[in-house]
Tab-separated table of C-alpha atoms in Angstrom:
chain	number	residue	atom	x	y	z
G	8	MET	CA	17.193	-2.629	13.334
G	9	ARG	CA	14.527	-1.315	11.035
G	10	LEU	CA	14.040	-4.701	9.396
G	11	THR	CA	12.768	-6.305	12.579
G	12	GLN	CA	10.403	-3.387	13.174
G	13	ILE	CA	8.942	-3.893	9.725
G	14	LEU	CA	8.592	-7.614	10.430
G	15	TYR	CA	6.582	-6.916	13.564
G	16	THR	CA	3.962	-4.848	11.797
G	17	LYS	CA	3.891	-6.551	8.406
G	18	ILE	CA	0.505	-7.822	7.344
G	19	GLY	CA	0.640	-11.378	6.071
G	20	GLU	CA	-0.099	-11.983	2.416
G	21	TRP	CA	-2.745	-14.602	3.169
G	22	SER	CA	-4.482	-12.430	5.778
G	23	LYS	CA	-5.269	-9.778	3.194
G	24	LYS	CA	-5.791	-12.106	0.227
G	25	TYR	CA	-9.555	-12.507	0.612
G	26	ALA	CA	-10.325	-8.811	1.093
G	27	ASN	CA	-8.517	-7.946	-2.174
G	28	LEU	CA	-7.717	-4.405	-0.996
G	29	PRO	CA	-4.774	-2.358	-2.260
G	30	ASP	CA	-1.782	-2.190	0.120
G	31	ARG	CA	-1.956	1.567	0.046
G	32	TYR	CA	-5.442	1.491	1.552
G	33	ILE	CA	-4.458	-0.999	4.260
G	34	LYS	CA	-1.496	1.176	5.210
G	35	ARG	CA	-3.667	4.300	5.276
G	36	ALA	CA	-6.432	2.620	7.275
G	37	MET	CA	-4.236	1.198	10.044
G	38	GLU	CA	-1.773	4.088	10.302
G	39	GLN	CA	-1.814	6.098	13.539
G	40	VAL	CA	0.313	9.216	13.143
G	41	TYR	CA	0.673	11.252	16.319
G	42	TRP	CA	3.133	13.868	15.076
G	43	ARG	CA	4.880	14.858	11.853
G	44	ASN	CA	8.004	16.980	11.494
G	45	PRO	CA	7.143	20.466	10.181
G	46	LYS	CA	8.486	21.322	6.727
G	47	GLY	CA	11.668	23.327	6.538
G	48	ILE	CA	15.255	22.873	7.602
G	49	GLN	CA	15.397	20.144	10.238
G	50	TYR	CA	18.234	18.014	11.461
G	51	ARG	CA	16.077	14.963	10.818
G	52	PRO	CA	13.647	15.734	7.984
G	53	ASN	CA	10.365	13.835	7.496
G	54	THR	CA	10.326	12.405	10.996
G	55	VAL	CA	7.043	10.810	11.964
G	56	VAL	CA	5.896	9.720	15.397
G	57	LYS	CA	3.422	6.898	14.926
G	58	ARG	CA	2.332	3.656	16.466
G	59	LYS	CA	4.821	0.931	15.619
G	60	LYS	CA	3.589	-2.123	17.468
G	61	PHE	CA	0.121	-3.386	16.764
G	62	HIS	CA	-1.800	-6.051	18.616
G	63	PHE	CA	-3.293	-8.399	16.055
G	64	THR	CA	-6.532	-10.179	16.803
G	65	LEU	CA	-9.174	-11.846	14.661
G	66	ASP	CA	-10.208	-8.380	13.430
G	67	ARG	CA	-8.737	-7.252	10.148
G	68	PRO	CA	-6.199	-4.374	10.381
G	69	TRP	CA	-8.400	-2.027	8.324
G	70	SER	CA	-11.506	-2.589	10.449
G	71	ALA	CA	-12.890	-0.252	13.094
G	72	GLN	CA	-12.562	-2.978	15.759
G	73	PHE	CA	-8.831	-3.195	15.080
G	74	ALA	CA	-8.506	0.582	15.512
G	75	GLU	CA	-10.443	0.226	18.763
G	76	THR	CA	-8.094	-2.528	20.024
G	77	ASN	CA	-5.090	-0.408	19.078
G	78	SER	CA	-6.457	2.978	20.057
G	79	PRO	CA	-3.851	5.502	21.283
G	80	GLY	CA	-2.609	4.692	24.760
G	81	ARG	CA	-3.899	1.114	24.761
G	82	LEU	CA	-1.117	-1.375	25.335
G	83	HIS	CA	-1.244	-5.151	25.223
G	84	PRO	CA	0.988	-7.870	26.630
G	85	LYS	CA	3.770	-9.022	24.337
G	86	VAL	CA	2.884	-11.873	22.014
G	87	PHE	CA	5.476	-14.452	20.969
G	88	VAL	CA	4.839	-15.688	17.450
G	89	GLU	CA	6.790	-18.693	16.248
G	90	PRO	CA	8.665	-17.905	13.001
G	91	ILE	CA	7.509	-19.945	10.007
G	92	LYS	CA	9.417	-20.353	6.757
G	93	LYS	CA	6.502	-20.630	4.376
G	94	TRP	CA	2.790	-20.324	5.024
G	95	SER	CA	1.084	-23.634	4.233
G	96	PHE	CA	-2.546	-23.462	5.358
G	97	PHE	CA	-5.006	-21.937	2.918
G	98	ARG	CA	-8.707	-21.196	2.776
G	99	GLY	CA	-10.559	-24.377	1.880
G	100	ASP	CA	-7.884	-26.792	3.151
G	101	ARG	CA	-9.121	-29.860	5.035
G	102	VAL	CA	-7.369	-30.017	8.410
G	103	GLU	CA	-7.559	-32.123	11.536
G	104	VAL	CA	-7.756	-30.468	14.934
G	105	LEU	CA	-5.181	-31.895	17.360
G	106	VAL	CA	-6.260	-30.193	20.597
G	107	GLY	CA	-9.373	-29.198	22.526
G	108	LYS	CA	-12.844	-30.661	22.665
G	109	ASP	CA	-12.960	-31.190	18.915
G	110	LYS	CA	-9.730	-33.199	18.895
G	111	GLU	CA	-9.383	-35.622	15.962
G	112	LYS	CA	-12.220	-33.951	14.058
G	113	GLN	CA	-11.719	-32.664	10.550
G	114	GLY	CA	-12.887	-29.379	9.111
G	115	ILE	CA	-12.296	-26.737	6.460
G	116	VAL	CA	-10.090	-23.687	7.008
G	117	LYS	CA	-12.199	-20.538	6.637
G	118	TYR	CA	-10.133	-17.652	8.023
G	119	ILE	CA	-6.422	-16.920	8.282
G	120	VAL	CA	-4.561	-14.539	10.606
G	121	GLN	CA	-0.979	-14.912	9.461
G	122	GLU	CA	0.390	-12.374	11.952
G	123	ARG	CA	-0.515	-14.679	14.832
G	124	ASN	CA	-0.125	-18.068	13.026
G	125	TRP	CA	-3.855	-18.536	13.494
G	126	ILE	CA	-6.546	-20.228	11.466
G	127	LEU	CA	-10.249	-20.731	12.070
G	128	VAL	CA	-11.688	-24.135	11.208
G	129	GLU	CA	-15.322	-24.082	10.171
G	130	GLY	CA	-17.581	-25.266	12.990
G	131	LEU	CA	-14.762	-26.660	15.137
G	132	ASN	CA	-13.132	-25.433	18.336
G	133	CYS	CA	-16.146	-23.246	19.068
G	134	LYS	CA	-17.047	-21.245	22.103
G	135	LEU	CA	-20.636	-20.494	23.080
G	136	THR	CA	-21.075	-16.812	23.774
G	137	LYS	CA	-24.130	-15.088	25.144
G	138	LEU	CA	-25.156	-11.730	23.719
G	139	ASP	CA	-27.647	-9.532	25.477
G	140	ARG	CA	-29.295	-7.279	22.914
G	141	GLY	CA	-31.853	-5.146	24.728
G	142	GLY	CA	-33.280	-7.901	26.880
G	143	VAL	CA	-33.145	-10.462	24.054
G	144	LYS	CA	-30.531	-13.065	24.817
G	145	ILE	CA	-28.811	-14.659	21.867
G	146	TYR	CA	-26.357	-17.528	22.037
G	147	ILE	CA	-23.820	-17.821	19.255
G	148	GLN	CA	-21.155	-20.408	18.465
G	149	GLU	CA	-17.873	-18.660	17.654
G	150	GLU	CA	-14.855	-20.442	16.247
G	151	GLN	CA	-11.719	-19.911	18.297
G	152	PRO	CA	-8.316	-19.591	16.636
G	153	LEU	CA	-5.961	-22.557	16.331
G	154	LEU	CA	-2.182	-22.357	15.955
G	155	VAL	CA	-0.959	-23.756	12.674
G	156	THR	CA	2.335	-24.849	14.222
G	157	ASP	CA	1.072	-27.568	16.551
G	158	GLN	CA	-2.709	-27.472	16.952
G	159	VAL	CA	-3.783	-28.557	13.475
G	160	ALA	CA	-2.512	-31.008	10.855
G	161	LEU	CA	-3.204	-31.233	7.142
G	162	VAL	CA	-5.307	-34.149	5.873
G	163	ASP	CA	-3.946	-36.433	3.171
G	164	PRO	CA	-6.532	-36.474	0.343
G	165	SER	CA	-5.772	-40.119	-0.536
G	166	ASP	CA	-6.833	-41.687	2.785
G	167	LEU	CA	-8.369	-38.731	4.669
G	168	LYS	CA	-6.058	-39.093	7.642
G	169	SER	CA	-3.880	-36.416	9.184
G	170	THR	CA	-0.302	-36.223	8.038
G	171	GLY	CA	2.858	-34.172	8.239
G	172	PHE	CA	3.927	-32.479	5.039
G	173	GLU	CA	6.825	-30.843	3.258
G	174	TRP	CA	7.182	-28.296	0.469
G	175	ARG	CA	8.916	-29.919	-2.512
G	176	TYR	CA	9.476	-29.060	-6.157
G	177	THR	CA	7.876	-31.040	-8.973
G	178	GLN	CA	9.743	-31.744	-12.205
G	179	SER	CA	8.122	-28.715	-13.804
G	180	GLY	CA	9.592	-26.509	-11.061
G	181	GLU	CA	6.326	-25.990	-9.219
G	182	GLN	CA	6.291	-25.934	-5.431
G	183	VAL	CA	3.797	-28.399	-3.917
G	184	ARG	CA	2.924	-29.766	-0.497
G	185	VAL	CA	3.788	-33.444	-0.215
G	186	SER	CA	2.387	-35.778	2.431
G	187	LEU	CA	5.226	-37.311	4.462
G	188	ARG	CA	3.264	-40.494	5.177
G	189	THR	CA	2.099	-41.469	1.691
G	190	GLY	CA	4.166	-39.238	-0.556
G	191	ARG	CA	1.035	-37.954	-2.294
G	192	ILE	CA	0.689	-34.314	-3.314
G	193	ILE	CA	-1.743	-32.277	-1.192
G	194	PRO	CA	-3.113	-29.795	-3.741
G	195	VAL	CA	-3.733	-26.180	-2.773
G	196	PRO	CA	-7.534	-25.693	-3.005
G	197	ALA	CA	-9.005	-23.384	-5.615
G	198	SER	CA	-10.692	-21.390	-2.858
G	199	ALA	CA	-7.242	-20.182	-1.706
G	200	GLU	CA	-7.371	-17.700	-4.603
G	201	GLU	CA	-10.947	-16.663	-3.831
G	202	THR	CA	-11.615	-13.045	-2.888
G	203	ARG	CA	-14.587	-10.910	-1.973
G	204	ASP	CA	-14.864	-9.799	-5.588
G	205	TYR	CA	-14.549	-13.134	-7.376
G	206	LYS	CA	-14.495	-16.909	-6.776
G	207	ALA	CA	-11.783	-17.388	-9.379
G	208	LYS	CA	-9.990	-14.877	-11.593
G	209	GLY	CA	-11.847	-16.057	-14.708
G	210	LEU	CA	-15.246	-15.663	-13.068
G	211	TYR	CA	-14.872	-11.950	-12.289
G	212	VAL	CA	-17.968	-9.949	-13.206
G	213	GLU	CA	-17.023	-6.663	-14.856
G	214	GLN	CA	-18.251	-3.509	-13.172
G	215	PRO	CA	-19.467	-0.460	-15.148
G	216	LYS	CA	-16.236	1.521	-14.729
G	217	ASP	CA	-13.864	-1.358	-15.501
G	218	THR	CA	-11.747	-1.506	-18.645
G	219	SER	CA	-12.713	-4.538	-20.701
G	220	GLU	CA	-10.271	-7.456	-20.984
G	221	LYS	CA	-9.873	-6.830	-24.732
G	222	ASP	CA	-9.040	-3.129	-24.344
G	223	LEU	CA	-6.632	-3.887	-21.511
G	224	GLY	CA	-4.555	-6.342	-23.542
G	225	GLU	CA	-4.504	-4.262	-26.725
G	226	VAL	CA	-0.965	-3.176	-27.659
G	227	THR	CA	-1.023	0.382	-28.973
G	228	PHE	CA	2.544	1.384	-28.132
G	229	GLU	CA	4.791	2.195	-31.074
G	230	PRO	CA	8.328	3.296	-30.256
G	231	THR	CA	9.282	6.657	-31.752
G	232	LEU	CA	12.265	8.913	-31.144
G	233	LYS	CA	10.184	11.421	-29.185
G	234	THR	CA	9.466	12.189	-25.583
G	235	PHE	CA	5.935	11.871	-24.260
G	236	GLU	CA	5.407	15.619	-24.435
G	237	MET	CA	6.800	15.904	-27.969
G	238	GLU	CA	4.452	13.212	-29.271
G	239	ILE	CA	1.383	14.704	-27.620
G	240	MET	CA	2.269	18.169	-28.979
G	241	ASP	CA	2.703	16.748	-32.493
G	242	GLN	CA	-0.654	15.033	-32.347
G	243	MET	CA	-2.448	18.104	-31.046
G	244	GLY	CA	-0.770	20.355	-33.601
G	245	ILE	CA	0.953	22.463	-30.973
G	246	LYS	CA	4.040	24.137	-32.408
G	247	GLU	CA	6.659	25.489	-30.058
G	248	ASP	CA	9.499	27.388	-31.700
G	249	ARG	CA	10.419	29.747	-28.905
G	250	ILE	CA	13.953	29.181	-27.711
G	251	PRO	CA	14.178	29.076	-23.917
G	252	LYS	CA	16.621	31.340	-22.181
G	253	LYS	CA	19.813	29.669	-21.080
G	254	SER	CA	19.506	28.327	-17.563
G	255	TYR	CA	21.826	26.710	-15.066
G	256	TRP	CA	21.139	23.676	-12.902
G	257	TYR	CA	22.903	23.541	-9.576
H	20	MET	CA	-43.271	52.664	-26.579
H	21	SER	CA	-41.432	52.039	-29.793
H	22	LEU	CA	-38.164	52.998	-28.079
H	23	LEU	CA	-38.784	50.516	-25.307
H	24	ASN	CA	-39.619	47.846	-27.853
H	25	ASN	CA	-36.432	48.625	-29.679
H	26	ILE	CA	-34.332	48.324	-26.525
H	27	TYR	CA	-36.087	45.113	-25.606
H	28	ASN	CA	-35.426	43.668	-29.050
H	29	GLN	CA	-31.823	44.710	-28.901
H	30	LEU	CA	-31.434	43.142	-25.490
H	31	ARG	CA	-33.062	39.964	-26.705
H	32	ILE	CA	-30.805	39.800	-29.724
H	33	SER	CA	-27.689	40.434	-27.666
H	34	HIS	CA	-28.803	37.823	-25.154
H	35	LYS	CA	-29.311	35.345	-27.983
H	36	TYR	CA	-25.918	36.211	-29.390
H	37	VAL	CA	-24.223	35.685	-26.040
H	38	ASN	CA	-26.030	32.405	-25.597
H	39	ARG	CA	-24.937	31.209	-29.024
H	40	LEU	CA	-21.393	32.325	-28.414
H	41	PHE	CA	-21.308	30.569	-25.077
H	42	LYS	CA	-22.684	27.393	-26.609
H	43	GLU	CA	-19.997	27.455	-29.300
H	44	ARG	CA	-17.285	28.074	-26.718
H	45	SER	CA	-18.565	25.396	-24.380
H	46	CYS	CA	-18.165	22.879	-27.201
H	47	TYR	CA	-14.460	23.628	-27.182
H	48	ILE	CA	-14.079	23.663	-23.402
H	49	SER	CA	-15.279	20.169	-22.549
H	50	THR	CA	-14.319	17.172	-24.631
H	51	SER	CA	-16.044	14.564	-22.479
H	52	PRO	CA	-18.738	12.542	-24.257
H	53	ILE	CA	-21.471	13.090	-21.678
H	54	MET	CA	-22.181	16.652	-20.627
H	55	ARG	CA	-23.244	16.693	-17.020
H	56	ASP	CA	-21.673	20.018	-16.053
H	57	LEU	CA	-20.742	20.262	-12.404
H	58	MET	CA	-22.480	16.955	-11.679
H	59	GLU	CA	-19.395	15.305	-13.160
H	60	PHE	CA	-17.814	16.017	-9.782
H	61	PHE	CA	-20.341	13.661	-8.199
H	62	ASP	CA	-20.762	9.933	-8.442
H	63	ASP	CA	-23.469	8.215	-10.428
H	64	LYS	CA	-26.837	8.694	-8.730
H	65	LYS	CA	-27.236	4.907	-8.442
H	66	ASN	CA	-24.303	4.850	-6.008
H	67	TRP	CA	-25.702	7.486	-3.701
H	68	GLY	CA	-26.340	5.947	-0.315
H	69	ALA	CA	-24.866	2.595	-1.350
H	70	THR	CA	-22.911	0.660	1.266
H	71	GLU	CA	-20.442	-0.734	-1.256
H	72	VAL	CA	-19.349	0.239	-4.763
H	73	LYS	CA	-17.538	-2.589	-6.520
H	74	THR	CA	-14.563	-1.823	-8.711
H	75	GLY	CA	-11.758	-3.710	-10.423
H	76	ARG	CA	-8.065	-3.472	-9.704
H	77	SER	CA	-5.776	-0.529	-10.438
H	78	TRP	CA	-3.666	-0.168	-13.609
H	79	THR	CA	-0.283	-1.840	-13.180
H	80	LYS	CA	2.932	-0.696	-14.865
H	81	ASP	CA	2.871	-3.739	-17.152
H	82	ASP	CA	-0.653	-2.840	-18.325
H	83	LEU	CA	0.454	0.718	-19.076
H	84	ARG	CA	3.737	-0.096	-20.833
H	85	ILE	CA	1.896	-1.475	-23.883
H	86	LYS	CA	-0.226	1.652	-24.318
H	87	SER	CA	0.620	4.519	-26.663
H	88	ASN	CA	1.402	8.006	-25.398
H	89	THR	CA	-1.980	9.311	-26.601
H	90	ASP	CA	-3.788	6.566	-24.695
H	91	LEU	CA	-1.807	7.349	-21.543
H	92	HIS	CA	-2.580	11.051	-21.963
H	93	LYS	CA	-6.316	10.318	-22.214
H	94	LEU	CA	-6.215	7.806	-19.372
H	95	TRP	CA	-4.518	10.360	-17.135
H	96	TYR	CA	-7.483	12.720	-17.471
H	97	VAL	CA	-9.976	9.896	-16.938
H	98	LEU	CA	-8.161	9.033	-13.705
H	99	LEU	CA	-7.896	12.682	-12.695
H	100	LYS	CA	-11.625	13.195	-13.115
H	101	GLU	CA	-12.308	10.042	-11.151
H	102	LYS	CA	-9.980	11.236	-8.386
H	103	ASN	CA	-11.725	14.609	-8.231
H	104	MET	CA	-15.075	12.863	-8.137
H	105	LEU	CA	-13.977	10.590	-5.274
H	106	TYR	CA	-12.527	13.456	-3.246
H	107	THR	CA	-15.776	15.415	-3.737
H	108	MET	CA	-17.871	12.442	-2.678
H	109	GLU	CA	-15.666	11.835	0.367
H	110	HIS	CA	-16.000	15.474	1.380
H	111	GLU	CA	-19.757	15.363	0.863
H	112	HIS	CA	-20.078	12.174	2.939
H	113	ASN	CA	-18.043	13.738	5.729
H	114	ASP	CA	-20.271	16.829	5.585
H	115	GLN	CA	-23.403	14.711	5.863
H	116	VAL	CA	-21.800	12.516	8.580
H	117	ARG	CA	-22.140	9.380	6.484
H	118	LEU	CA	-19.705	6.567	5.761
H	119	PHE	CA	-17.967	6.956	2.392
H	120	PRO	CA	-18.549	3.640	0.594
H	121	SER	CA	-15.490	1.702	-0.652
H	122	PRO	CA	-12.763	4.231	0.212
H	123	GLU	CA	-10.170	1.924	-1.390
H	124	ARG	CA	-11.325	3.270	-4.787
H	125	LEU	CA	-9.289	6.388	-4.082
H	126	ASP	CA	-6.148	4.347	-3.414
H	127	LYS	CA	-6.692	2.373	-6.606
H	128	VAL	CA	-6.902	5.607	-8.634
H	129	LEU	CA	-3.838	7.103	-6.911
H	130	ASP	CA	-1.857	3.890	-7.479
H	131	SER	CA	-2.830	3.935	-11.154
H	132	MET	CA	-1.795	7.579	-11.502
H	133	GLU	CA	1.572	6.904	-9.868
H	134	ASN	CA	2.182	3.937	-12.145
H	135	LEU	CA	1.199	5.960	-15.202
H	136	GLU	CA	3.567	8.772	-14.299
H	137	GLU	CA	6.384	6.295	-13.737
H	138	VAL	CA	5.798	4.728	-17.177
H	139	VAL	CA	5.848	8.166	-18.860
H	140	ARG	CA	9.063	9.025	-17.036
H	141	GLU	CA	10.580	5.715	-18.084
H	142	ARG	CA	9.917	6.583	-21.730
H	143	ASN	CA	11.290	10.102	-21.384
H	144	ARG	CA	14.388	8.831	-19.584
H	145	ALA	CA	15.040	6.371	-22.415
H	146	TYR	CA	14.782	9.202	-24.979
H	147	TYR	CA	17.085	11.551	-23.079
H	148	GLU	CA	19.653	8.852	-22.331
H	149	LEU	CA	19.763	7.975	-26.017
H	150	GLU	CA	19.977	11.571	-27.222
H	151	THR	CA	21.912	13.383	-24.511
H	152	THR	CA	23.386	10.606	-22.264
H	153	GLU	CA	21.587	12.282	-19.332
H	154	ILE	CA	18.303	11.163	-17.817
H	155	GLY	CA	16.681	14.572	-18.329
H	156	GLU	CA	15.258	14.759	-14.823
H	157	GLN	CA	15.993	16.746	-11.726
H	158	THR	CA	19.188	15.242	-10.301
H	159	HIS	CA	20.073	14.963	-6.654
H	160	LYS	CA	23.224	14.209	-4.748
H	161	THR	CA	24.225	13.528	-1.163
H	162	ILE	CA	25.901	16.463	0.560
H	163	THR	CA	26.841	17.321	4.110
H	164	GLY	CA	24.118	19.530	5.548
H	165	PRO	CA	24.441	22.429	8.013
H	166	PHE	CA	24.173	20.023	10.982
H	167	GLY	CA	26.981	17.811	9.723
H	168	LEU	CA	24.589	15.049	8.634
H	169	GLU	CA	24.313	13.720	5.107
H	170	ILE	CA	21.278	15.060	3.245
H	171	ASP	CA	19.861	14.799	-0.264
H	172	TYR	CA	20.391	17.985	-2.302
H	173	TYR	CA	18.034	18.446	-5.254
H	174	GLU	CA	19.473	20.627	-7.993
H	175	THR	CA	17.245	23.522	-9.091
H	176	GLU	CA	17.104	25.760	-12.161
H	177	HIS	CA	18.680	29.234	-12.000
H	178	SER	CA	19.030	32.045	-14.502
H	179	ILE	CA	22.638	32.874	-13.580
H	180	PRO	CA	25.615	30.595	-12.982
H	181	LYS	CA	26.414	29.711	-9.373
H	182	GLU	CA	29.734	31.570	-9.439
H	183	VAL	CA	27.904	34.915	-9.702
H	184	ASN	CA	24.830	33.938	-7.640
H	185	ALA	CA	25.698	35.662	-4.369
H	186	GLN	CA	22.460	34.706	-2.615
H	187	TRP	CA	22.855	30.996	-3.380
H	188	GLN	CA	26.499	31.110	-2.309
H	189	LYS	CA	25.437	32.691	0.968
H	190	GLU	CA	22.778	30.027	1.512
H	191	GLN	CA	25.324	27.294	0.877
H	192	ASN	CA	27.800	28.774	3.305
H	193	THR	CA	25.359	29.020	6.221
H	194	LYS	CA	26.774	26.438	8.548
H	195	CYS	CA	26.669	25.938	12.281
H	196	ARG	CA	29.790	26.559	14.343
H	197	PRO	CA	32.201	23.643	13.809
H	198	GLU	CA	32.521	22.940	17.540
H	199	ASP	CA	28.719	22.820	17.875
H	200	VAL	CA	28.469	20.450	14.912
H	201	LYS	CA	31.147	18.258	16.448
H	202	SER	CA	29.416	17.977	19.808
H	203	PHE	CA	26.014	17.482	18.137
H	204	LEU	CA	27.337	14.678	15.954
H	205	LEU	CA	28.956	13.003	18.947
H	206	LYS	CA	25.642	12.946	20.796
H	207	TYR	CA	23.647	12.006	17.683
H	208	LYS	CA	25.899	9.068	16.940
H	209	GLU	CA	25.897	7.974	20.564
H	210	LYS	CA	22.105	7.962	20.488
H	211	GLU	CA	22.070	5.993	17.243
H	212	TYR	CA	24.601	3.507	18.640
H	213	LEU	CA	22.609	3.021	21.833
H	214	GLN	CA	19.386	2.559	19.851
H	215	ASN	CA	21.032	-0.143	17.748
H	216	LYS	CA	22.458	-1.790	20.813
H	217	LYS	CA	19.071	-1.764	22.550
H	218	GLN	CA	17.365	-3.242	19.530
H	219	GLN	CA	20.003	-5.982	19.303
H	220	ARG	CA	19.538	-6.840	22.976
H	221	ARG	CA	15.767	-6.822	22.587
H	222	ASN	CA	16.012	-9.195	19.623
H	223	PHE	CA	18.408	-11.439	21.554
H	224	ASN	CA	16.027	-11.639	24.507
H	225	HIS	CA	13.076	-12.164	22.199
H	226	VAL	CA	14.841	-15.129	20.574
H	227	ILE	CA	15.460	-16.633	24.033
H	228	GLY	CA	11.755	-16.152	24.802
H	229	LEU	CA	10.847	-17.915	21.565
H	230	LEU	CA	13.254	-20.792	22.311
H	231	ASN	CA	11.758	-21.191	25.785
H	232	ARG	CA	8.206	-21.268	24.446
H	233	PHE	CA	8.614	-23.274	21.260
H	234	PRO	CA	11.184	-26.067	21.719
H	235	LYS	CA	10.306	-27.656	18.351
H	236	MET	CA	10.751	-24.396	16.416
H	237	ASP	CA	12.186	-24.339	12.889
H	238	MET	CA	15.716	-22.999	13.496
H	239	GLU	CA	16.198	-21.935	9.882
H	240	ALA	CA	13.099	-19.758	10.013
H	241	LEU	CA	14.342	-18.228	13.267
H	242	LYS	CA	17.740	-17.523	11.727
H	243	GLU	CA	16.025	-15.945	8.707
H	244	GLN	CA	13.874	-13.661	10.839
H	245	TYR	CA	16.622	-12.628	13.290
H	246	PRO	CA	19.846	-12.692	11.250
H	247	ASP	CA	21.805	-10.586	13.754
H	248	VAL	CA	21.159	-12.913	16.714
H	249	ASP	CA	23.703	-15.633	17.537
H	250	ILE	CA	21.461	-18.592	18.465
H	251	GLU	CA	24.261	-20.628	20.063
H	252	LYS	CA	25.016	-17.663	22.293
H	253	ALA	CA	21.300	-17.326	23.136
H	254	LYS	CA	21.186	-20.989	24.165
H	255	ALA	CA	24.191	-20.483	26.429
H	256	SER	CA	22.395	-17.686	28.285
H	257	ARG	CA	21.147	-18.250	31.814
H	258	LYS	CA	17.697	-17.085	30.706
H	259	TYR	CA	17.408	-20.067	28.369
H	260	LYS	CA	15.185	-22.566	30.174
H	261	PRO	CA	13.483	-24.789	27.610
H	262	PRO	CA	10.524	-26.896	28.750
H	263	LEU	CA	10.959	-30.646	28.980
H	264	VAL	CA	9.816	-32.416	25.840
H	265	PHE	CA	8.450	-35.961	26.174
H	266	ASP	CA	8.372	-37.758	22.854
């Protein structure tokens, strides 16, 4: 019972990859607690009344727009999301659009919403929207989401044509996407690992409060037959020879 | 005049003495390398009014396991000071009705502190298990509570054994009337049963909805996501009306 509830509200790994935010923050930012059980003797301790079902859109769950969409009392029609075994479309992948006015055109994936099986393809499947900002009218092209299940197809890098694919293991035990038409491996682009803070892990620029790579990897632990407190007391020259009174744990 | 001068001199000397004493003491109080007094509760002035403050990731357990106890002890206070600083800044931003930049910094610090505490407890548990065959932590067990439901009971420290502790005995024996407990449990379990049943039905209907919408769906993925739903049974339902597929 609880498992399915968790599945409904779980944020996809690839949706939050680019933002590089800790899970704790995402949970805190999207949480909507209406009531908590008071402390003390209760027949059901730690009961929380909070919003369980969230309506996912192109806005990220920690954004103010998401909170606006899911503000208390706002309900949305039920959304059916097709279950997928393994997510296979990553930022920077070349895909072909199979529906709409940009049918048979190829583009690069730039945004993922895993909760809805959506991706945005750069410059394709756009909608022209008119914004009226104080008398000044602006027209903007906005990419509309495409379903990964049947509205886009991956492009085979060998002949640049759309293809079906399958996840298979290489001899070294690595999982790769293999084109069903040519049998060639479709590599996962390097930009799949890209985040707001760095293009690749090696290219991260250290910030003033960061621990340096060298200090982080330095092994200073030496096992001794002491607890943490005993070792700290020894090093600080704190001597404790008082004998505590006998106590009982129950 | 001379008397006044004398008093003034005395005052000056005593003032000097106090100052010196305070300076000596203050050296012992704070061990941080940079003395910024109360301004240590605030962020660096460069970050005031910034829209974003970039930081790295939090300390993981694997990072902390290779560090000595002294390092962990020092790191704890670094993190604690950072946490205090962030809470102060958050409060100040709220006071000034401004947006607190990069609030995820707080979560990174709290995550690091939790991980650090867990690593320290791991080490202590290893020591106590080796020396005393107990984990050396507060133990808890599942007992039947006053409402007849199972609850976690955390053992606490007492100065007298439980056989002579009349107050504790009295607390333990406070129970609801058995007939009340019985009727409460009956209703509680009925509610739980109905909730489960409802959820099962909802899942079953949801699976039918999925089958009707996505005829080419991956059945294994469906089975993985809804393990308690019998798909064959769902397909036999009268609600199952899949669209025609022309291939």
